[in-house]
PDB file of C-alpha atoms in Angstrom:
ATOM      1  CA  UNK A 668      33.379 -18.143  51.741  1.00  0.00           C
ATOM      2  CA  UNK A 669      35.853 -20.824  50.370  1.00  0.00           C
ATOM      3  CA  UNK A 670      34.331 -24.102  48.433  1.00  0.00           C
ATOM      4  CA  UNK A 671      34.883 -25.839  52.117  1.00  0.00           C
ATOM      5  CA  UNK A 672      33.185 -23.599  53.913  1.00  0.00           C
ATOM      6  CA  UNK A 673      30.391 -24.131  51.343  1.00  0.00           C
ATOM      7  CA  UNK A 674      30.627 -28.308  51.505  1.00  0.00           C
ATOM      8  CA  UNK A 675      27.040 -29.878  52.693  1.00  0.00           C
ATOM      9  CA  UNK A 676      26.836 -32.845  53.923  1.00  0.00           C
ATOM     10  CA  UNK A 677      23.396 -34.426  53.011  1.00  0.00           C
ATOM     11  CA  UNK A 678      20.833 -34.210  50.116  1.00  0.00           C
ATOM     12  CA  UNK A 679      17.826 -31.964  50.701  1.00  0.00           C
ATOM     13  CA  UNK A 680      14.040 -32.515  48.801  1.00  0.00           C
ATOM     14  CA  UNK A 681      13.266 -30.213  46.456  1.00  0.00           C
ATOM     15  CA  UNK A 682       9.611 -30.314  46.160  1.00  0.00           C
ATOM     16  CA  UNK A 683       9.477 -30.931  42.412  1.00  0.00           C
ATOM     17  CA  UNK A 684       7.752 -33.829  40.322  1.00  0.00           C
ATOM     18  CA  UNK A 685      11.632 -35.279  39.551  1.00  0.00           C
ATOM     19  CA  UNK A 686      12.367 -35.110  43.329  1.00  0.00           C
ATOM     20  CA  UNK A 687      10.511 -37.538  44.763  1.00  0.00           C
ATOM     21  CA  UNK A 688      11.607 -39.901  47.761  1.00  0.00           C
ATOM     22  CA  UNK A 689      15.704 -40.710  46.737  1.00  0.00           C
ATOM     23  CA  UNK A 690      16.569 -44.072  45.195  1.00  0.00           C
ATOM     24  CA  UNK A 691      12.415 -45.352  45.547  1.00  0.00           C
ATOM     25  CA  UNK A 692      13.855 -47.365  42.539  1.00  0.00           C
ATOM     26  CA  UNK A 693      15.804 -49.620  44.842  1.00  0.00           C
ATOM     27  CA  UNK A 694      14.415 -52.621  46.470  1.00  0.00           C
ATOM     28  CA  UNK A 695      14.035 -54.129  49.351  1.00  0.00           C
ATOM     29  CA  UNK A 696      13.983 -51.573  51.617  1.00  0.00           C
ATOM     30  CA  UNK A 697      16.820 -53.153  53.479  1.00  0.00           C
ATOM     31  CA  UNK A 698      19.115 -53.020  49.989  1.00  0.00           C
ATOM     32  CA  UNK A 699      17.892 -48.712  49.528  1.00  0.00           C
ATOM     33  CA  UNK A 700      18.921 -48.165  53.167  1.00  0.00           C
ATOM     34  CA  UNK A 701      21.930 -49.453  52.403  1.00  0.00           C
ATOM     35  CA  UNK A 702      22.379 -47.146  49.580  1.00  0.00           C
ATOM     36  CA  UNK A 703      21.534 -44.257  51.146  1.00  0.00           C
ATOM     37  CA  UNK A 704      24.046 -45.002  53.934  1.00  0.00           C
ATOM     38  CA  UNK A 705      26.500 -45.716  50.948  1.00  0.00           C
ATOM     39  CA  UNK A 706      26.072 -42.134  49.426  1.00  0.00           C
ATOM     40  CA  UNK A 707      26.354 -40.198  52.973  1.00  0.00           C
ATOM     41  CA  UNK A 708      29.606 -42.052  53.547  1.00  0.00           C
ATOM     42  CA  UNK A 709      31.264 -41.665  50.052  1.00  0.00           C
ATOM     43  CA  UNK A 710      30.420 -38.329  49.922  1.00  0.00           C
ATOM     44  CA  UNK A 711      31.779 -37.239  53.390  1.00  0.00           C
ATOM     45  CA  UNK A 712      34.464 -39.288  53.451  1.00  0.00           C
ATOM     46  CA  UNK A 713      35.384 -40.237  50.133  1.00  0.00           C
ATOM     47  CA  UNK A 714      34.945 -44.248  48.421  1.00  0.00           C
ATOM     48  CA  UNK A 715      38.335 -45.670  49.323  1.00  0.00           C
ATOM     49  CA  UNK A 716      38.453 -44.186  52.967  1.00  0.00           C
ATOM     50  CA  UNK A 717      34.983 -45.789  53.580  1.00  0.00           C
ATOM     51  CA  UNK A 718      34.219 -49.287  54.512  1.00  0.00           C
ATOM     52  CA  UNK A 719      31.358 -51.749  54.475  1.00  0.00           C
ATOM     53  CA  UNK A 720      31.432 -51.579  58.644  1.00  0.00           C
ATOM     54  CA  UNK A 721      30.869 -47.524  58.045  1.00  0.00           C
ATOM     55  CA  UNK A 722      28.231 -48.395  55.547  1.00  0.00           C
ATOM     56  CA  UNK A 723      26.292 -50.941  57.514  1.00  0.00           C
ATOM     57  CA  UNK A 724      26.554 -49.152  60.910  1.00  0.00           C
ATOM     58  CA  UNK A 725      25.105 -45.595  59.155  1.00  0.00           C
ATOM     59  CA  UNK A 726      22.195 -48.029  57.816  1.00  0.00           C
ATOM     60  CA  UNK A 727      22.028 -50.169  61.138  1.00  0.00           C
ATOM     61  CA  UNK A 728      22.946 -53.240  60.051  1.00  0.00           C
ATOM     62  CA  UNK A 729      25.691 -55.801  60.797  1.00  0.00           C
ATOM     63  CA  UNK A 730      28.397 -55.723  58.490  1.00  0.00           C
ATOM     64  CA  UNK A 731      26.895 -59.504  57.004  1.00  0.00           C
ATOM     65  CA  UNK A 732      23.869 -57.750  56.007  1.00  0.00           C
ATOM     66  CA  UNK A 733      25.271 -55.679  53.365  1.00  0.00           C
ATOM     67  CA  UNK A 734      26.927 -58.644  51.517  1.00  0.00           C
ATOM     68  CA  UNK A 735      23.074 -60.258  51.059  1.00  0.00           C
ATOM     69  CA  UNK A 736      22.225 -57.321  48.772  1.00  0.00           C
ATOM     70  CA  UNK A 737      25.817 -56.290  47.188  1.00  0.00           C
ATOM     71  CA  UNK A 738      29.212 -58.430  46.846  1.00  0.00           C
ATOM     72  CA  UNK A 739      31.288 -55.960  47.125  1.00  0.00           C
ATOM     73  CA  UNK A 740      31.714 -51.904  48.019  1.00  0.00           C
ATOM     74  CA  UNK A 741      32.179 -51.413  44.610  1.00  0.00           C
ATOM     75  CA  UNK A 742      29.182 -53.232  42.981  1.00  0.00           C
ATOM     76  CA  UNK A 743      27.299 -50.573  45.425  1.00  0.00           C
ATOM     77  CA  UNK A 744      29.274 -47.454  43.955  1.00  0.00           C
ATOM     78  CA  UNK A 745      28.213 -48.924  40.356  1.00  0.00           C
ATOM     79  CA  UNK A 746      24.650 -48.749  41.594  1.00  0.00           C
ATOM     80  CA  UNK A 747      25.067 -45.277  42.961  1.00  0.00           C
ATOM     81  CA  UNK A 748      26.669 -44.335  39.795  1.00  0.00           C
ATOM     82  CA  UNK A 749      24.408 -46.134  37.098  1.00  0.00           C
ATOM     83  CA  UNK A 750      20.999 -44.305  38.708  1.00  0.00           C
ATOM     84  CA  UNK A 751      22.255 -41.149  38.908  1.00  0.00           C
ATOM     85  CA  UNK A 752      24.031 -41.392  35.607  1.00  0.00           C
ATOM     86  CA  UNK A 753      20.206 -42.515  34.279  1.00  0.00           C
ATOM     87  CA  UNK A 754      18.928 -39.828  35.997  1.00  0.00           C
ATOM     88  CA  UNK A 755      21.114 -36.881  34.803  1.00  0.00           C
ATOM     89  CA  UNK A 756      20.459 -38.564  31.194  1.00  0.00           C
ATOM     90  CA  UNK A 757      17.117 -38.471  31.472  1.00  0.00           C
ATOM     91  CA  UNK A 758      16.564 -34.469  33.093  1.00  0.00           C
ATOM     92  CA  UNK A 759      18.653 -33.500  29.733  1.00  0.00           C
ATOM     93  CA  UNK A 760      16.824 -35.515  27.593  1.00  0.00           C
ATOM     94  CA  UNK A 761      12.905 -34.542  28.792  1.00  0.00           C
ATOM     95  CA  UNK A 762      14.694 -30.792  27.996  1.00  0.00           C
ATOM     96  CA  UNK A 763      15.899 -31.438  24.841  1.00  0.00           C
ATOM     97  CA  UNK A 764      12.034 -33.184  23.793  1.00  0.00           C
ATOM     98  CA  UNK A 765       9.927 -30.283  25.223  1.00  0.00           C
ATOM     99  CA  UNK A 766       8.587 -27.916  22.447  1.00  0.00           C
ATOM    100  CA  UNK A 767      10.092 -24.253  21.920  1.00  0.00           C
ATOM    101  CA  UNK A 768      12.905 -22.722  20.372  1.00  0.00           C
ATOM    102  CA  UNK A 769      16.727 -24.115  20.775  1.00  0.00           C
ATOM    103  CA  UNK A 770      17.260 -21.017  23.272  1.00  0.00           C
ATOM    104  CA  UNK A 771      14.471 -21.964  25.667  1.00  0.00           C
ATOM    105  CA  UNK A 772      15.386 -26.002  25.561  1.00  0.00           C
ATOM    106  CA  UNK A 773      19.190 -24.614  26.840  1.00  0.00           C
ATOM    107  CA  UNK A 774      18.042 -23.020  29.436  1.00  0.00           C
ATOM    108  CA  UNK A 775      15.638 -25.525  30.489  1.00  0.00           C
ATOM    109  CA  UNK A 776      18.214 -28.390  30.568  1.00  0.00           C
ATOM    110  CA  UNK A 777      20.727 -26.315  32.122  1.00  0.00           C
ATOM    111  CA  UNK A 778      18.087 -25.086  34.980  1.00  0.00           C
ATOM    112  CA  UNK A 779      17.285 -28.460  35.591  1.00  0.00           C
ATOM    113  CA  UNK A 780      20.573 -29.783  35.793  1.00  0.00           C
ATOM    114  CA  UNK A 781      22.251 -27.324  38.168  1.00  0.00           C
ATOM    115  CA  UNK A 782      18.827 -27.691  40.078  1.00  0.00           C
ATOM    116  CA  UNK A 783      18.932 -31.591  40.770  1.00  0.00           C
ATOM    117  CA  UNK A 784      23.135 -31.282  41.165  1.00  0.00           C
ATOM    118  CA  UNK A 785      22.230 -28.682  43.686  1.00  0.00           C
ATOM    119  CA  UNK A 786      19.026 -30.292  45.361  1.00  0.00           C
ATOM    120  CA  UNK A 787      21.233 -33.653  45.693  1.00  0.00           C
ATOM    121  CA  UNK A 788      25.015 -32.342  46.104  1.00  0.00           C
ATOM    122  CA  UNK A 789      25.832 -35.357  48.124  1.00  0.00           C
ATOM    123  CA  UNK A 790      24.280 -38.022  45.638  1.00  0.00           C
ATOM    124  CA  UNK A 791      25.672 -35.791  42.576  1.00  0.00           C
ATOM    125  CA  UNK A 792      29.335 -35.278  44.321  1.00  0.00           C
ATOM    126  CA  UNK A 793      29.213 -39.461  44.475  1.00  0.00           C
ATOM    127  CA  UNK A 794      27.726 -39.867  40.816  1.00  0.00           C
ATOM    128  CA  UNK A 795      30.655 -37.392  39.237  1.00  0.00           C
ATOM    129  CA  UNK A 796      33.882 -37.842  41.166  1.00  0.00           C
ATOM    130  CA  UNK A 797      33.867 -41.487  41.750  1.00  0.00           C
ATOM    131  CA  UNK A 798      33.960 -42.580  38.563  1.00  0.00           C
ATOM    132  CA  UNK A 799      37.701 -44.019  38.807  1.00  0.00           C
ATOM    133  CA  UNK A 800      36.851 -45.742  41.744  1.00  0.00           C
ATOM    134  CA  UNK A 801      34.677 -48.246  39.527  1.00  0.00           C
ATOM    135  CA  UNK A 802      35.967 -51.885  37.958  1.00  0.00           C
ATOM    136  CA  UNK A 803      36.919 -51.358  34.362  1.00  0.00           C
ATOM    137  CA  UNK A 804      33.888 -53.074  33.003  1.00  0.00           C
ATOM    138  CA  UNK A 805      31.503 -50.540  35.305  1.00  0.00           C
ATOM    139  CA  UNK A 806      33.513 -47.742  34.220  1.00  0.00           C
ATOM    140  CA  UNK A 807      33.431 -48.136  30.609  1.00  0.00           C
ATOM    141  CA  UNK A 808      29.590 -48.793  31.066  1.00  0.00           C
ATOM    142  CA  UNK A 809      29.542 -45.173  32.958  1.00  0.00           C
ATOM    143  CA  UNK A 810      31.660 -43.650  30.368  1.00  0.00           C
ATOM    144  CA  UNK A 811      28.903 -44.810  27.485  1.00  0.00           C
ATOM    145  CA  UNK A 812      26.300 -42.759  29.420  1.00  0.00           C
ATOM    146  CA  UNK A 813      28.487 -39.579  30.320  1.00  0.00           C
ATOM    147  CA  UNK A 814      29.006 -39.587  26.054  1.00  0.00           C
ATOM    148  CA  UNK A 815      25.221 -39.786  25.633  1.00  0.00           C
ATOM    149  CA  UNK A 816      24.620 -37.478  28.267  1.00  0.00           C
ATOM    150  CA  UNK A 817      26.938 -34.701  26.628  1.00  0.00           C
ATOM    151  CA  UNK A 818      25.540 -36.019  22.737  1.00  0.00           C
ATOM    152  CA  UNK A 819      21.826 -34.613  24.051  1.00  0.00           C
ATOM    153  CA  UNK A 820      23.675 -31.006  24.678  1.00  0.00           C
ATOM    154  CA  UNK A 821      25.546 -30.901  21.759  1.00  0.00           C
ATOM    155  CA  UNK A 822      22.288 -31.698  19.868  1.00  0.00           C
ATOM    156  CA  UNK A 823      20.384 -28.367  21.673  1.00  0.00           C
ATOM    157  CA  UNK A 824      23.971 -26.499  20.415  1.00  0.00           C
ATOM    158  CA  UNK A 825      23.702 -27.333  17.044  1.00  0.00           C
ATOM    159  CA  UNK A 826      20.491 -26.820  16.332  1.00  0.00           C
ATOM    160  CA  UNK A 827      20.832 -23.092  17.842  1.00  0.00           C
ATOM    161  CA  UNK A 828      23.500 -22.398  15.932  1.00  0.00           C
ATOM    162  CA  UNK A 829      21.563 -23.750  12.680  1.00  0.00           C
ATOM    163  CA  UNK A 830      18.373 -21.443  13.677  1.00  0.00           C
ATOM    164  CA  UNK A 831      20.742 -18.658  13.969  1.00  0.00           C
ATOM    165  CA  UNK A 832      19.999 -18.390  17.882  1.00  0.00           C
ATOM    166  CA  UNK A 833      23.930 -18.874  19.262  1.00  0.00           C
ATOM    167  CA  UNK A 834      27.407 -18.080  18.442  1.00  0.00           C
ATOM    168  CA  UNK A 835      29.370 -20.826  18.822  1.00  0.00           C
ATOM    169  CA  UNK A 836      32.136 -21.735  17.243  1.00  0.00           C
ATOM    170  CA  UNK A 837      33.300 -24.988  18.692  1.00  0.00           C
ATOM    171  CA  UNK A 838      29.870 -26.737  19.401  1.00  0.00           C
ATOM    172  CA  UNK A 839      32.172 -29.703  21.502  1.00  0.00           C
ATOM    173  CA  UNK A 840      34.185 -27.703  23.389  1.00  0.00           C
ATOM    174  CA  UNK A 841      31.109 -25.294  24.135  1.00  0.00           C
ATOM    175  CA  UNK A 842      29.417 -28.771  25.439  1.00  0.00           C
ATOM    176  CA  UNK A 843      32.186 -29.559  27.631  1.00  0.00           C
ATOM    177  CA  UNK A 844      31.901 -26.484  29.345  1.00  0.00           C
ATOM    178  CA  UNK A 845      28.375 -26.388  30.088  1.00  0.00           C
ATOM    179  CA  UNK A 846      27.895 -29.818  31.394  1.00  0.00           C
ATOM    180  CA  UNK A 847      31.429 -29.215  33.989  1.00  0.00           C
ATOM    181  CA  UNK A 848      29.683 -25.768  34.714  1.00  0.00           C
ATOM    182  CA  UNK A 849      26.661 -27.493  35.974  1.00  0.00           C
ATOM    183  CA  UNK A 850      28.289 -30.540  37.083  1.00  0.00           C
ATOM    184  CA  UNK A 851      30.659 -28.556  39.034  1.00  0.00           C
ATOM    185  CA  UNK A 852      27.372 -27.061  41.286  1.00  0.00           C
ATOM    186  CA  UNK A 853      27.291 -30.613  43.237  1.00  0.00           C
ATOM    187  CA  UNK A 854      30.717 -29.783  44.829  1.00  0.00           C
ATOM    188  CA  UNK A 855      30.306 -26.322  46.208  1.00  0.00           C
ATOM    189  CA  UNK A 856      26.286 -26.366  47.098  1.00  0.00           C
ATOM    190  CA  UNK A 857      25.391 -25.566  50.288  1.00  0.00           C
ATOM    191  CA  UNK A 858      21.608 -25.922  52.017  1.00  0.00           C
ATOM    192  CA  UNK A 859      22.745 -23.091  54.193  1.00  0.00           C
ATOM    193  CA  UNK A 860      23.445 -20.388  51.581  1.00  0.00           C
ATOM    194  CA  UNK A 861      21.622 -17.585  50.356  1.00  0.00           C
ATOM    195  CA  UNK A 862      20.416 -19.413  46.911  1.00  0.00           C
ATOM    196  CA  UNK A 863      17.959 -22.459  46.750  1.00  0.00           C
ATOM    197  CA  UNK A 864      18.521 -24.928  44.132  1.00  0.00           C
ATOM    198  CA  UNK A 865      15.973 -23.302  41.987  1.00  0.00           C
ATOM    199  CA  UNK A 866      17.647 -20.041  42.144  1.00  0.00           C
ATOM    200  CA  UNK A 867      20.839 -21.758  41.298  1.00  0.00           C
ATOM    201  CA  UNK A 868      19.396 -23.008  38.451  1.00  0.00           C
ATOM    202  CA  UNK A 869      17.693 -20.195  37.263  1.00  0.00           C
ATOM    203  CA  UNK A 870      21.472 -17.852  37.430  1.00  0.00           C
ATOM    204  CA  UNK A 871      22.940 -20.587  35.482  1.00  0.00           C
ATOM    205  CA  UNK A 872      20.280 -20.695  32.677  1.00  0.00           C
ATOM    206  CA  UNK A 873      21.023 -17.228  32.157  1.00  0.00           C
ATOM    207  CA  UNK A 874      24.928 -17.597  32.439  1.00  0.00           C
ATOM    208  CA  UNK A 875      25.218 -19.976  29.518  1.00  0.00           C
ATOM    209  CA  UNK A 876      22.868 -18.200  27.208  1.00  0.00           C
ATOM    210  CA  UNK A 877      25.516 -15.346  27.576  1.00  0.00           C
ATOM    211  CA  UNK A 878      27.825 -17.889  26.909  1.00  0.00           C
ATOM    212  CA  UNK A 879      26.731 -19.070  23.770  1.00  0.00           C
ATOM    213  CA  UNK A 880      25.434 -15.622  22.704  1.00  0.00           C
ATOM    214  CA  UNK A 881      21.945 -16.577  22.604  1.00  0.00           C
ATOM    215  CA  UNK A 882      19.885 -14.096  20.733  1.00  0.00           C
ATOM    216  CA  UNK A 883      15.845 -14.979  19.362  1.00  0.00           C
ATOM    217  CA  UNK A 884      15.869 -16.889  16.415  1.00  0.00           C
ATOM    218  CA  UNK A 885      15.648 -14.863  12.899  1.00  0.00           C
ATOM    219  CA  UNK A 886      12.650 -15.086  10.441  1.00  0.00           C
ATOM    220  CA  UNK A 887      12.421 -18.528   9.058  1.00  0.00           C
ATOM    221  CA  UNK A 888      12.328 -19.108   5.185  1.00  0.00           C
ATOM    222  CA  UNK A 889      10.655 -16.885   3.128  1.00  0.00           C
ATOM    223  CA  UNK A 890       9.368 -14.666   6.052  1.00  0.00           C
ATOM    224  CA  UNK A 891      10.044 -11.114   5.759  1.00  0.00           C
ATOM    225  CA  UNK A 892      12.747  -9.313   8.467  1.00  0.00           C
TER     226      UNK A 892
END
């Protein structure tokens, strides 16, 4: 099956605490319709091929009704993009605060990740592969959480390779790859296929601990072998 064959159009619930009703943060009702009907159209048909009239007439509204809640197409990309930036920020970051060793915090923030990049592949494909569509200020802004995004992995890295628990030798490069594995879920997830977003999430866990050579952490100070 090629990556177009695998291409779905749509988000799908996921049944989990973090998956509750999409964009519930945006209000009124009118402005989250909106939204939604934003993210269905970028993500089919791309940001610059899309325009208000497809946005408005997938939310059934008249073309003046999107300009009460946003100015402009883009100031409703920046929205799109600034939640689900927050959002990806905070899965990584509830991961990297749990208790347990640097191993199990990996795997948890990388099953998470690739779950809610699978569980919303259209929202996610939006999120990641707009980003140049944005005004220079909104990029920039984006850019600023993408770097704290990938700071909270690097963190998990280099405290497993301080407790002895990976084998990395270049912790940024290492974080690179593991955040456009996940990332990189979003563009080929498809509702139809043989793996649920959970299982996704679960194969990818376990592919970057074999990336980073995780093994269980070795006796602490003073503690015998």
């Amino acid at each position: 099956m090629t990556a177009a064959d695998q291409w779905a159009g749509g988000d799908m619930p996921c049944g989990a605490p973090d998956d509750e009703k999409p964009w519930d943060e945006v209000t009124p009702e009118a402005a989250r319709k909106l939204l939604v009907a934003a993210v269905e159209a970028f993500a089919e048909r791309g940001y610059h091929a899309t325009t208000t009239r497809d946005i408005a007439s997938r939310a059934g509204m008249s073309p003046a009704a999107l300009y009460i809640h946003y100015k402009t197409k883009e100031e409703l990309l920046h929205r799109i993009s600034r939640i689900g930036h927050d959002k990806a920020l905070e899965i990584l970051s509830r991961s990297y605060r749990k208790e347990g060793t640097p191993s199990e915090r990996l795997a948890d923030a990388v099953r998470s990740f690739v779950r809610w990049h699978a569980g919303r592949h259209a929202t996610a494909r939006v999120v990641q592969y707009e980003l140049d569509a944005l005004s220079d200020a909104h990029r920039a802004e984006i850019i600023e959480l993408r770097r704290e995004t990938d700071a909270v992995v690097r963190r998990i890295l280099d405290e497993g390779v301080a407790a002895g628990e990976f084998e990395v030798p270049d912790v940024p490069g290492t974080t690179v790859a593991v955040l456009s594995l996940c990332i990189d879920v979003a563009r080929w997830f498809n509702t139809q296929g043989r793996r649920t977003p959970d299982e996704v999430g679960a194969f990818y866990a376990d592919l970057v601990l074999r990336m980073v050579g995780a093994r269980p952490a070795g006796p602490g100070p003073g503690q015998k072998k």
